[in-house]
Short mmCIF file of C-alpha atoms in Angstrom, two decimals:
data_model
loop_
_atom_site.label_atom_id
_atom_site.label_comp_id
_atom_site.label_asym_id
_atom_site.label_seq_id
_atom_site.Cartn_x
_atom_site.Cartn_y
_atom_site.Cartn_z
CA MET R 6 20.92 -37.21 13.42
CA THR R 7 20.54 -37.22 9.66
CA THR R 8 19.71 -33.85 8.09
CA VAL R 9 18.56 -32.71 4.69
CA SER R 10 20.00 -29.22 4.24
CA ASN R 11 17.40 -28.08 1.73
CA PHE R 12 14.53 -28.93 4.07
CA GLU R 13 15.85 -27.94 7.50
CA ARG R 14 13.45 -24.99 7.84
CA THR R 15 10.49 -26.88 6.42
CA VAL R 16 7.18 -26.83 8.32
CA ILE R 17 4.64 -29.57 7.63
CA THR R 18 1.19 -29.44 9.21
CA VAL R 19 -0.42 -32.86 9.57
CA ILE R 20 -4.13 -33.14 10.37
CA THR R 21 -4.60 -36.55 11.94
CA GLY R 22 -5.75 -38.37 15.04
CA ASP R 23 -2.75 -40.69 14.85
CA SER R 24 0.59 -39.00 15.50
CA THR R 25 2.46 -42.32 15.42
CA GLN R 26 2.29 -42.70 11.64
CA GLU R 27 5.62 -43.71 10.12
CA PHE R 28 5.98 -40.78 7.74
CA ILE R 29 5.66 -38.33 10.67
CA GLN R 30 8.48 -40.08 12.53
CA LEU R 31 10.69 -40.03 9.42
CA LEU R 32 10.11 -36.32 8.80
CA GLN R 33 11.09 -35.53 12.38
CA GLN R 34 14.30 -37.53 11.95
CA TYR R 35 15.25 -35.16 9.11
CA ASN R 36 14.91 -32.11 11.39
CA ILE R 37 11.67 -31.13 9.67
CA THR R 38 9.14 -29.35 11.88
CA VAL R 39 5.92 -31.34 11.98
CA ASN R 40 2.87 -29.71 13.56
CA VAL R 41 0.29 -32.42 14.29
CA ARG R 42 -3.30 -31.27 14.80
CA ASN R 43 -6.55 -33.15 15.34
CA VAL R 44 -8.65 -30.76 13.26
CA ILE R 45 -8.16 -28.11 10.60
CA PRO R 46 -7.75 -24.70 12.33
CA GLU R 47 -10.50 -22.25 11.42
CA THR R 48 -8.40 -19.08 11.59
CA ILE R 49 -4.96 -18.09 10.30
CA GLU R 50 -3.76 -17.29 13.82
CA SER R 51 -4.59 -20.83 14.95
CA TRP R 52 -2.23 -22.43 12.43
CA GLY R 53 0.92 -21.06 14.07
CA ALA R 54 3.85 -21.25 11.64
CA THR R 55 2.77 -21.17 8.00
CA PRO R 56 3.18 -24.71 6.62
CA ASP R 57 5.04 -25.53 3.41
CA THR R 58 2.63 -28.42 2.87
CA ILE R 59 -0.56 -29.59 4.57
CA VAL R 60 -1.13 -33.34 4.99
CA ILE R 61 -4.66 -34.47 5.88
CA ASP R 62 -5.47 -37.96 7.13
CA SER R 63 -9.03 -38.31 5.79
CA ILE R 64 -10.06 -40.97 8.30
CA SER R 65 -9.78 -38.45 11.15
CA TYR R 66 -13.07 -36.81 10.13
CA ASN R 67 -15.20 -36.51 7.01
CA GLN R 68 -15.61 -32.73 6.84
CA TRP R 69 -12.01 -32.00 5.86
CA GLU R 70 -12.66 -31.04 2.22
CA LYS R 71 -15.25 -28.39 3.06
CA GLN R 72 -13.03 -26.97 5.79
CA ILE R 73 -9.81 -26.86 3.77
CA ASN R 74 -11.61 -25.27 0.82
CA LYS R 75 -12.91 -22.54 3.12
CA ILE R 76 -9.42 -21.86 4.46
CA LYS R 77 -7.89 -21.75 0.97
CA GLU R 78 -10.61 -19.44 -0.37
CA GLU R 79 -10.38 -16.83 2.38
CA SER R 80 -6.71 -16.68 3.27
CA ILE R 81 -3.11 -16.50 2.17
CA TYR R 82 -3.10 -20.31 2.20
CA LYS R 83 -4.64 -20.55 -1.27
CA GLU R 84 -1.61 -21.98 -3.07
CA ILE R 85 -0.18 -24.13 -0.25
CA PRO R 86 -0.07 -27.77 -1.44
CA VAL R 87 -2.41 -30.27 0.22
CA ILE R 88 -1.85 -34.03 0.39
CA VAL R 89 -4.82 -36.19 1.40
CA LEU R 90 -4.26 -39.66 2.86
CA SER R 91 -6.89 -42.31 2.21
CA GLU R 92 -7.40 -45.65 3.95
CA LYS R 93 -8.56 -47.19 0.66
CA GLU R 94 -6.22 -48.32 -2.07
CA VAL R 95 -5.68 -45.43 -4.48
CA ARG R 96 -6.55 -46.42 -8.05
CA LEU R 97 -5.87 -44.64 -11.31
CA GLU R 98 -9.60 -43.98 -11.63
CA ASP R 99 -9.55 -42.20 -8.26
CA VAL R 100 -6.67 -39.95 -9.32
CA LEU R 101 -8.28 -39.11 -12.68
CA SER R 102 -11.60 -38.29 -10.98
CA LEU R 103 -9.77 -35.69 -8.89
CA LYS R 104 -8.17 -33.83 -11.80
CA ASP R 105 -10.11 -30.68 -10.90
CA LYS R 106 -9.28 -30.92 -7.19
CA GLU R 107 -6.43 -29.00 -5.62
CA PHE R 108 -4.89 -31.83 -3.62
CA LEU R 109 -2.90 -35.06 -4.04
CA LEU R 110 -4.46 -38.38 -3.00
CA LEU R 111 -2.23 -41.09 -1.48
CA HIS R 112 -2.68 -44.22 0.59
CA ARG R 113 -2.00 -43.50 4.25
CA ASN R 114 0.30 -46.53 4.60
CA ASP R 115 2.43 -45.77 1.54
CA THR R 116 5.17 -44.03 3.52
CA ILE R 117 7.70 -43.71 0.67
CA SER R 118 5.16 -42.09 -1.68
CA ILE R 119 4.04 -39.71 1.09
CA ILE R 120 7.61 -38.58 1.83
CA ARG R 121 8.40 -38.11 -1.87
CA ALA R 122 5.17 -36.16 -2.38
CA ILE R 123 5.93 -33.90 0.60
CA PHE R 124 9.45 -33.11 -0.64
CA GLY R 125 8.09 -32.47 -4.15
CA THR R 126 5.31 -30.13 -2.97
CA VAL R 127 7.69 -28.23 -0.68
CA LYS R 128 9.98 -27.55 -3.66
CA TYR R 129 6.97 -26.42 -5.73
CA TRP R 130 5.72 -24.11 -2.95
CA ARG R 131 9.13 -22.52 -2.45
CA LYS R 132 9.62 -21.85 -6.16
CA LEU R 133 6.16 -20.31 -6.31
CA ASN R 134 6.95 -18.15 -3.29
CA GLU R 135 10.21 -16.96 -4.86
CA SER R 136 8.31 -15.99 -8.00
CA LEU R 137 5.64 -14.18 -5.97
CA ILE R 138 8.29 -12.30 -3.98
CA LYS R 139 9.97 -11.08 -7.18
CA THR R 140 6.60 -10.07 -8.63
CA ASN R 141 5.65 -8.22 -5.45
CA GLN R 142 8.97 -6.38 -5.43
CA LEU R 143 8.42 -5.19 -9.01
CA ASN R 144 4.82 -4.24 -8.22
CA ARG R 145 5.98 -2.30 -5.16
CA ILE R 146 8.55 -0.36 -7.20
CA LEU R 147 6.04 0.51 -9.92
CA SER R 148 3.32 1.39 -7.41
CA THR R 149 5.73 3.53 -5.40
CA ASN R 150 6.52 5.51 -8.54
CA TYR R 151 2.82 6.10 -9.21
CA LEU R 152 2.12 7.06 -5.60
CA SER R 153 5.13 9.38 -5.42
CA LEU R 154 3.90 11.18 -8.51
CA ASP R 155 0.42 11.36 -7.01
CA ALA R 156 1.81 12.83 -3.77
CA LYS R 157 3.65 15.48 -5.81
CA THR R 158 0.45 16.20 -7.71
CA GLU R 159 -1.39 16.79 -4.44
CA CYS R 160 1.38 19.11 -3.32
CA LEU R 161 1.09 21.10 -6.56
CA GLU R 162 -2.67 21.35 -6.14
CA LYS R 163 -2.23 22.71 -2.61
CA SER R 164 0.30 25.25 -3.91
CA LYS R 165 -2.12 26.27 -6.66
CA ASN R 166 -4.87 26.83 -4.07
CA GLN R 167 -2.49 28.92 -1.95
CA ILE R 168 -1.59 31.07 -4.97
CA GLU R 169 -5.26 31.62 -5.75
CA ALA R 170 -5.83 32.66 -2.13
CA ILE R 171 -3.07 35.30 -2.01
CA TYR R 172 -3.51 36.55 -5.59
CA PRO R 173 -6.29 39.06 -4.82
CA ILE R 174 -4.27 40.77 -2.06
CA SER R 175 -1.00 41.00 -4.00
CA ASN R 176 0.35 43.98 -5.95
CA SER R 177 0.59 43.95 -9.74
CA GLU R 178 4.25 42.86 -9.84
CA VAL R 179 3.65 39.91 -7.48
CA LYS R 180 0.48 39.00 -9.38
CA SER R 181 2.50 38.74 -12.58
CA GLU R 182 4.91 36.29 -10.96
CA LEU R 183 2.08 34.35 -9.36
CA ILE R 184 0.43 33.92 -12.76
CA LYS R 185 3.68 32.45 -14.17
CA ILE R 186 4.02 30.04 -11.25
CA ASN R 187 0.36 29.10 -11.49
CA ASN R 188 0.66 28.40 -15.23
CA ASN R 189 3.65 26.12 -14.58
CA ILE R 190 1.68 24.23 -11.97
CA ILE R 191 -1.31 23.86 -14.30
CA GLN R 192 1.00 22.53 -17.01
CA ASN R 193 2.38 19.91 -14.64
CA LEU R 194 -1.08 18.96 -13.40
CA LYS R 195 -2.16 18.15 -16.97
CA ASN R 196 -0.39 14.80 -16.62
CA GLY R 197 -3.43 13.58 -14.73
CA ASN R 198 -4.19 11.79 -11.51
CA HIS R 199 -1.39 9.28 -10.92
CA TYR R 200 -3.39 7.60 -8.17
CA GLU R 201 -5.74 6.34 -10.85
CA LEU R 202 -2.74 4.74 -12.59
CA PHE R 203 -1.73 3.13 -9.30
CA LYS R 204 -5.28 1.95 -8.69
CA ALA R 205 -5.51 0.40 -12.16
CA HIS R 206 -2.17 -1.36 -11.66
CA PHE R 207 -3.14 -2.51 -8.15
CA GLU R 208 -6.40 -4.00 -9.44
CA GLU R 209 -4.51 -5.93 -12.12
CA VAL R 210 -2.39 -7.54 -9.42
CA HIS R 211 -5.21 -7.87 -6.85
CA PRO R 212 -8.41 -8.08 -8.96
CA GLN R 213 -10.74 -9.09 -6.09
CA PHE R 214 -9.31 -7.00 -3.25
CA TYR R 215 -11.47 -3.87 -3.51
CA LYS R 216 -14.53 -5.96 -4.38
CA LYS R 217 -14.22 -8.13 -1.26
CA LEU R 218 -13.44 -5.15 0.93
CA LEU R 219 -16.51 -3.27 -0.33
CA PHE R 220 -18.62 -6.42 0.07
CA LYS R 221 -17.74 -6.39 3.78
CA GLU R 222 -18.41 -2.64 4.08
CA SER R 223 -19.95 -0.78 1.14
CA SER R 224 -19.56 2.69 2.72
CA LEU R 225 -15.75 2.77 2.43
CA SER R 226 -14.47 6.00 0.89
CA ASN R 227 -11.75 6.38 -1.74
CA ASN R 228 -9.33 7.33 1.03
CA ASP R 229 -10.30 4.18 2.95
CA LEU R 230 -9.60 2.07 -0.14
CA LYS R 231 -6.31 3.84 -0.78
CA LEU R 232 -5.23 3.22 2.83
CA ALA R 233 -6.24 -0.44 2.58
CA ALA R 234 -4.23 -0.85 -0.64
CA LEU R 235 -1.15 0.71 0.97
CA LEU R 236 -1.50 -1.62 3.96
CA LYS R 237 -1.93 -4.57 1.60
CA MET R 238 1.37 -3.70 -0.08
CA GLY R 239 3.17 -3.57 3.25
CA PHE R 240 3.95 0.16 3.40
CA ASN R 241 4.75 1.44 6.89
CA ASN R 242 3.07 4.44 8.56
CA THR R 243 5.80 6.86 7.47
CA GLU R 244 5.42 5.84 3.82
CA ILE R 245 1.64 5.99 4.07
CA SER R 246 1.95 9.46 5.60
CA PHE R 247 3.87 10.65 2.54
CA PHE R 248 1.63 8.97 -0.04
CA MET R 249 -1.60 10.19 1.55
CA GLY R 250 -0.31 13.66 2.44
CA ILE R 251 -1.21 13.40 6.12
CA SER R 252 0.73 13.26 9.39
CA ILE R 253 1.75 9.99 11.01
CA SER R 254 -0.79 10.63 13.76
CA GLY R 255 -3.32 11.15 10.96
CA VAL R 256 -2.37 7.75 9.55
CA LYS R 257 -2.95 6.12 12.94
CA LYS R 258 -6.36 7.77 13.21
CA ALA R 259 -7.24 6.69 9.66
CA ILE R 260 -6.28 3.09 10.52
CA GLN R 261 -8.48 3.24 13.63
CA ARG R 262 -11.41 4.59 11.59
CA LEU R 263 -10.99 1.91 8.94
CA ARG R 264 -10.82 -0.82 11.59
CA LYS R 265 -14.04 0.53 13.12
CA LYS R 266 -15.80 0.70 9.74
CA LEU R 267 -14.85 -2.91 9.03
CA GLY R 268 -16.23 -3.97 12.38
CA LEU R 269 -12.94 -5.37 13.66
CA ASP R 270 -12.24 -5.88 17.33
CA PRO R 271 -10.10 -3.02 18.79
CA ALA R 272 -7.44 -5.55 19.79
CA SER R 273 -7.26 -7.15 16.35
CA SER R 274 -4.68 -6.18 13.73
CA LEU R 275 -6.02 -4.32 10.71
CA ARG R 276 -2.85 -5.18 8.80
CA GLN R 277 -3.32 -8.89 9.50
CA PHE R 278 -6.93 -8.68 8.33
CA ILE R 279 -5.89 -6.86 5.16
CA TYR R 280 -3.16 -9.42 4.43
CA THR R 281 -5.60 -12.30 4.65
CA ILE R 282 -8.13 -10.91 2.19
CA GLU R 283 -7.83 -13.36 -0.70
CA VAL R 284 -6.90 -11.87 -4.08
#
């Protein structure tokens, strides 16, 4: 069977009532995974494998545009290319009238144009993904630096409180040393709250994240928002434990509390919910 090495792991989701269309058969001949569905899935879980391109046969039903816009607004599918197949001849006027739309319009019987468009959009999507991965890696490094500094700041603050607690019961010689240590801590704490630097950087990368989270539940605390941001960035429980200054069991309890506040089903994944909040 003929293969195209650059597209062997490609997944194309086709929304159509006719799985016998020629372009579907051709894609399958090139070892490309084609998931044919009758309707647009309403949830991320229902899509299965994330598609590299979505092809919609518009004659299957007339509500496709409203449905696909809803999916792309609320999920990680925002940038995935969409190709719409029409039963009418596609004219230049039709293409120009869609300049503000986020999909390509092609005739459903123009097999060659459909195949070329799919290969072109897959290349576009992969390049975009590579760029996003590099950006996320840099953001993770920078954010980790901020959060590490913030964790150290919290540790210094705890040490300062401990010094203040034992100062009154110490002798004069120990008090003198405690004052020196305390002054050093105060000097280091003057650098400010590094979490605020992280938060500012996080909001630059994800400008709508906190807003949409608070829209769903306005009573979320700063710790809730910090936990949600750490989950959004893919940190594991051990890393979250360090950054938040709590035990791993404390992290698990915090995740359970946040899930409850957000009204999620106990069996649902908080991480999956956080990932799919559009930014």
